[in-house]
């Protein structure tokens, strides 16, 4: 399978101190050596608790942040070398859909203006008449009505706003949609509707996804492959079906056990989505050994002394000494 993006050993740290104190450099290692690829028409899931580095990874991928190390390639080209025009073409092809549509949709703009704002200042602008037709068609594809173009985002429910957000992403004709917690803030039944919409779009438009979620079972349902992140590192990475049946890392098992629901274990995508609840607590302290050691029931002395490598076979990789 041809990969659209390939990420290797990606790193990003943030300085916790500002001004004078910044020279003493206390850092949070938000993304700490992350590697993955996303192929054509593939859904790759990035899963983990709040603060594990999912959004930072996504923002690095579209160069909203510059990395401190590692490499991101788009169809073989290092995105670090992209000039302004190439970067803007790249961001149309690898399109970020924001975590929080309530905040990312300007309440003063009409839905039409929200949808075409990116298009307007790009080389893809087709002219006024065609832009309106395109916006209407994409809004309908996202499950709203063409007549909604004149309304304001504030007039819509959370799920409908998420549809507007997705439509805004689609209008640039992307190859890969970066969906950052697009269903997390929604009611369980609405979650299912949005996930089914994404699945539809994936089939119809041959889209790829970087699907970010803190909920492993939601991601298992939607994705082909999943990486589980903890404190900026990938702890386990595997085909979604395999991970569901055969989670090996203690953290992955914790995540699965923390999300009781109605999904069928043997058929991650059989029939329509059935939603569920469940969340686990966050850990923030830094560590020099295994990042998960402080919460791991199997931790032994070697787990504190050194970091396990991410290793394995058959596409199933685990970062654990056991
Ligand atoms: N701009 C920033 N400045 C300083 N620290 C940041 C910044 N962005 C993220 N961080 C820190 O980096 C770590 C990773 O954050 P990130 O937003 O990537 O996590 P996340 O997995 O997306 O979490 P959530 O599920 O809550 O969205 C956190 O400790 C966060 O506080
Ligand atoms: S390396 Fe040790 S602490 Fe880390 S997950 Fe494995 S057993 Fe637990
Ligand atoms: Mg996030």
XYZ file of C-alpha atoms and ligand atoms in Angstrom:
362
model
C 0.000 0.000 0.000
C 1.338 3.471 -0.892
C 1.703 5.652 2.159
C 0.345 9.191 2.097
C 2.253 10.294 5.167
C 5.190 8.682 6.952
C 6.204 9.937 10.390
C 9.455 8.829 11.959
C 10.893 9.500 15.406
C 8.818 12.669 15.769
C 9.608 14.848 18.809
C 8.138 17.960 20.361
C 8.716 19.406 23.799
C 7.164 22.464 25.415
C 8.917 24.660 27.932
C 6.896 24.804 31.129
C 8.503 28.079 32.207
C 8.075 31.496 30.616
C 10.321 34.580 30.472
C 13.423 34.607 32.727
C 12.765 31.120 34.095
C 12.606 29.568 30.599
C 16.451 29.322 30.667
C 16.135 26.725 33.455
C 14.228 24.604 30.943
C 11.598 22.421 32.602
C 10.027 20.637 29.694
C 7.031 18.494 28.961
C 7.894 15.938 26.277
C 4.546 16.028 24.514
C 5.662 13.840 21.590
C 8.657 11.657 22.280
C 9.873 9.553 19.329
C 6.618 8.726 17.536
C 6.629 6.830 14.202
C 3.770 5.689 11.983
C 2.581 5.660 8.376
C -0.892 6.148 6.930
C -1.702 4.488 3.631
C -4.242 5.298 0.933
C -7.837 4.758 2.084
C -6.551 3.688 5.498
C -7.856 4.793 8.908
C -5.096 5.053 11.467
C -6.135 5.650 15.066
C -4.167 7.481 17.731
C -5.563 6.699 21.150
C -4.721 7.617 24.707
C -5.749 9.649 27.725
C -5.878 13.418 27.928
C -2.416 14.979 27.675
C -0.671 11.974 26.046
C 0.265 14.013 22.961
C -2.399 13.181 20.347
C -3.254 16.750 19.348
C 0.408 17.779 19.370
C 1.162 14.895 16.967
C -1.709 15.985 14.708
C -0.581 19.615 14.758
C 2.981 18.597 13.932
C 1.618 16.571 11.030
C 0.064 19.670 9.429
C 2.982 21.872 10.567
C 0.897 23.997 12.908
C 3.862 23.291 15.214
C 7.450 22.843 14.069
C 8.993 19.632 15.423
C 12.146 19.408 17.562
C 13.226 16.210 15.836
C 12.205 13.434 13.498
C 10.750 13.572 10.029
C 7.336 13.806 8.383
C 7.070 12.877 4.702
C 4.118 13.458 2.435
C 4.293 11.119 -0.578
C 8.032 10.899 -0.095
C 8.732 14.642 0.349
C 9.959 16.046 3.677
C 7.322 18.609 4.724
C 9.997 20.640 6.507
C 11.238 21.735 3.084
C 7.825 22.950 1.899
C 7.648 26.634 0.989
C 4.480 28.649 1.500
C 2.658 27.482 -1.620
C 3.584 23.809 -1.134
C 2.587 23.965 2.525
C -0.789 25.384 1.665
C -1.353 22.662 -0.972
C -0.252 20.071 1.583
C -2.666 21.407 4.205
C -5.493 21.078 1.695
C -4.542 17.439 1.067
C -3.959 16.590 4.742
C -6.804 18.478 6.364
C -7.143 19.044 10.084
C -10.666 18.920 11.552
C -10.625 20.691 14.893
C -11.370 19.128 18.252
C -13.901 21.739 19.299
C -16.306 23.050 16.634
C -18.014 25.384 19.137
C -14.770 27.337 19.373
C -13.318 26.805 15.907
C -16.430 27.963 13.983
C -16.728 31.752 13.965
C -20.282 32.519 15.210
C -20.489 35.708 13.125
C -19.943 33.936 9.804
C -22.641 32.185 7.801
C -22.194 28.464 7.199
C -21.388 29.315 3.574
C -18.533 31.625 4.630
C -17.235 29.023 7.093
C -17.164 26.405 4.338
C -15.504 28.474 1.628
C -13.100 30.569 3.737
C -10.173 28.191 3.101
C -11.133 27.745 -0.536
C -11.369 31.497 -1.121
C -7.711 32.187 -0.425
C -6.453 29.103 -2.275
C -5.631 28.294 -5.888
C -8.688 25.995 -5.877
C -11.230 28.878 -5.813
C -13.657 27.966 -8.614
C -15.531 31.307 -8.809
C -18.570 32.478 -6.849
C -21.290 30.451 -8.544
C -19.376 27.173 -8.523
C -18.240 27.744 -4.936
C -21.847 28.076 -3.802
C -22.859 24.930 -5.699
C -19.918 23.053 -4.268
C -20.647 24.243 -0.716
C -24.299 23.198 -1.055
C -23.346 19.758 -2.383
C -20.806 19.131 0.357
C -23.151 20.317 3.081
C -25.714 17.805 1.810
C -23.054 15.109 1.681
C -22.338 15.887 5.341
C -26.020 15.370 6.191
C -27.300 18.966 6.317
C -29.464 20.878 3.807
C -28.331 23.301 1.099
C -30.664 25.878 2.694
C -28.502 25.778 5.852
C -25.758 27.731 4.035
C -27.295 31.058 5.090
C -27.623 30.146 8.789
C -25.024 30.739 11.544
C -23.136 27.909 13.292
C -24.678 28.929 16.643
C -28.133 27.933 15.353
C -27.042 24.287 15.112
C -26.695 21.494 17.655
C -23.272 20.051 18.603
C -23.589 17.148 16.175
C -24.679 19.438 13.339
C -21.767 21.774 14.053
C -19.435 18.810 13.799
C -20.988 18.063 10.379
C -20.247 21.674 9.335
C -16.677 21.226 10.541
C -16.303 18.029 8.512
C -17.848 19.703 5.443
C -15.331 22.531 5.817
C -12.562 19.940 5.737
C -14.019 18.156 2.698
C -14.370 21.231 0.519
C -10.605 21.265 -0.032
C -10.814 17.738 -1.530
C -8.350 16.210 0.960
C -6.691 12.812 0.708
C -6.402 12.487 4.446
C -8.671 13.930 7.150
C -7.134 14.485 10.566
C -10.111 14.029 12.895
C -9.136 15.202 16.362
C -11.701 13.942 18.882
C -14.525 14.752 16.487
C -17.035 12.700 18.455
C -15.789 13.000 22.041
C -17.901 15.997 23.017
C -21.118 14.522 21.614
C -23.982 12.521 23.094
C -23.572 8.804 22.588
C -26.300 8.501 19.957
C -24.967 11.498 18.003
C -21.460 10.004 18.209
C -22.738 7.024 16.251
C -24.295 9.208 13.552
C -21.059 11.151 13.015
C -18.955 7.967 12.952
C -21.284 6.443 10.395
C -20.999 9.629 8.318
C -17.175 9.394 8.409
C -17.330 5.756 7.395
C -19.607 6.671 4.472
C -17.249 9.421 3.356
C -14.326 7.089 3.605
C -15.951 4.647 1.199
C -17.307 7.243 -1.208
C -14.252 9.494 -1.404
C -11.536 6.888 -0.795
C -10.344 9.030 2.121
C -7.638 8.206 4.640
C -7.921 9.205 8.280
C -5.776 10.042 11.238
C -8.499 9.371 13.779
C -7.736 10.697 17.245
C -9.745 9.540 20.239
C -9.276 8.884 23.930
C -11.736 6.046 23.578
C -10.073 2.851 22.396
C -13.293 1.081 21.556
C -14.572 3.912 19.373
C -11.222 3.906 17.551
C -11.244 0.098 17.239
C -14.616 0.305 15.588
C -13.563 2.949 13.077
C -9.901 2.279 12.342
C -7.836 -0.293 10.432
C -4.759 0.187 12.593
C -4.294 1.735 16.011
C -1.435 3.178 18.010
C -1.922 3.576 21.750
C -0.032 6.576 23.152
C 1.093 7.274 26.682
C 3.117 10.334 27.713
C 4.221 11.101 24.178
C 5.238 7.539 23.262
C 3.527 4.773 21.325
C 3.035 1.862 23.729
C 1.381 -0.563 21.350
C 0.496 -0.507 17.688
C -1.507 -3.144 15.819
C -4.309 -3.834 13.361
C -7.519 -2.760 15.125
C -9.124 -6.194 15.075
C -5.971 -7.841 16.458
C -5.636 -5.249 19.166
C -9.179 -5.767 20.298
C -8.748 -9.523 20.632
C -5.131 -9.566 21.711
C -4.118 -6.403 23.572
C -0.618 -7.066 24.967
C 0.478 -3.886 26.685
C -0.821 -3.402 30.258
C -1.871 0.152 29.344
C -3.886 -0.977 26.306
C -5.644 -3.523 28.493
C -6.412 -0.831 31.025
C -7.925 1.346 28.299
C -10.116 -1.474 27.004
C -11.278 -2.428 30.475
C -12.094 1.212 31.254
C -14.584 1.471 28.406
C -17.491 -0.947 28.954
C -19.822 -0.952 25.979
C -22.025 -2.719 23.536
C -19.497 -3.346 20.752
C -18.961 -6.895 19.577
C -15.382 -7.974 20.216
C -15.115 -10.222 17.171
C -16.648 -7.826 14.709
C -15.323 -4.326 15.311
C -17.285 -2.916 12.375
C -20.303 -5.175 12.052
C -23.403 -3.069 11.427
C -24.051 0.435 12.688
C -22.132 1.928 15.566
C -23.418 1.395 19.096
C -22.005 3.898 21.536
C -20.762 3.650 25.132
C -19.196 5.637 27.956
C -16.014 5.372 30.014
C -12.826 7.264 30.744
C -9.621 6.655 32.710
C -7.547 9.066 34.759
C -4.552 11.050 33.533
C -0.902 10.662 34.610
C 1.499 13.538 34.058
C 4.871 12.990 35.766
C 7.921 12.390 33.530
C 10.028 9.205 33.790
C 13.370 7.834 32.591
C 12.313 4.171 32.541
C 9.090 2.782 31.113
C 6.688 5.728 30.906
C 3.875 3.550 32.245
C 5.822 2.088 35.198
C 4.149 4.204 37.899
C 0.730 2.804 37.026
C 1.708 -0.669 35.869
C 0.724 -3.592 38.128
C 3.586 -5.678 36.604
C 6.398 -3.121 37.028
C 9.737 -4.543 38.180
C 13.151 -2.964 38.756
C 14.267 -3.114 35.088
C 11.135 -1.149 34.122
C 12.449 1.806 36.143
C 16.060 1.434 34.997
C 15.570 1.664 31.225
C 13.085 2.297 28.466
C 11.653 -0.693 26.583
C 11.814 -0.535 22.749
C 8.712 -0.715 20.586
C 9.135 -4.155 19.023
C 7.225 -7.147 17.684
C 6.191 -8.865 14.481
C 3.267 -9.207 12.091
C 2.525 -5.492 12.423
C 1.808 -5.874 16.150
C 4.369 -3.819 18.116
C 4.566 -3.509 21.909
C 6.743 -1.367 24.171
C 7.075 -3.566 27.247
C 9.795 -5.737 28.844
C 7.276 -8.533 29.410
N 1.091 24.916 23.271
C 1.479 24.230 24.358
N 2.303 24.772 25.298
C 2.706 24.070 26.364
N 2.343 22.784 26.615
C 1.530 22.192 25.723
C 1.053 22.873 24.561
N 0.269 22.012 23.855
C 0.249 20.855 24.555
N 1.004 20.969 25.665
C 1.251 19.901 26.659
O 1.688 18.764 25.942
C 1.091 17.579 26.448
C 0.318 16.902 25.325
O -0.819 17.681 24.997
P -1.835 17.317 23.826
O -2.794 18.446 23.690
O -1.077 16.919 22.631
O -2.559 16.047 24.431
P -3.871 15.271 23.928
O -3.507 13.840 23.930
O -4.365 15.859 22.671
O -4.894 15.533 25.108
P -6.507 15.717 25.059
O -7.068 14.325 24.983
O -6.811 16.379 26.340
O -6.850 16.553 23.860
C 0.230 18.025 27.608
O 0.976 17.845 28.784
C -0.021 19.481 27.349
O -0.216 20.171 28.536
S 7.842 -2.326 30.719
Fe 7.377 -2.863 32.838
S 6.301 -1.074 33.670
Fe 6.320 -0.886 31.448
S 4.394 -1.743 30.831
Fe 5.889 -3.397 30.689
S 5.787 -4.412 32.677
Fe 4.748 -2.468 32.914
Mg -6.160 16.751 22.102
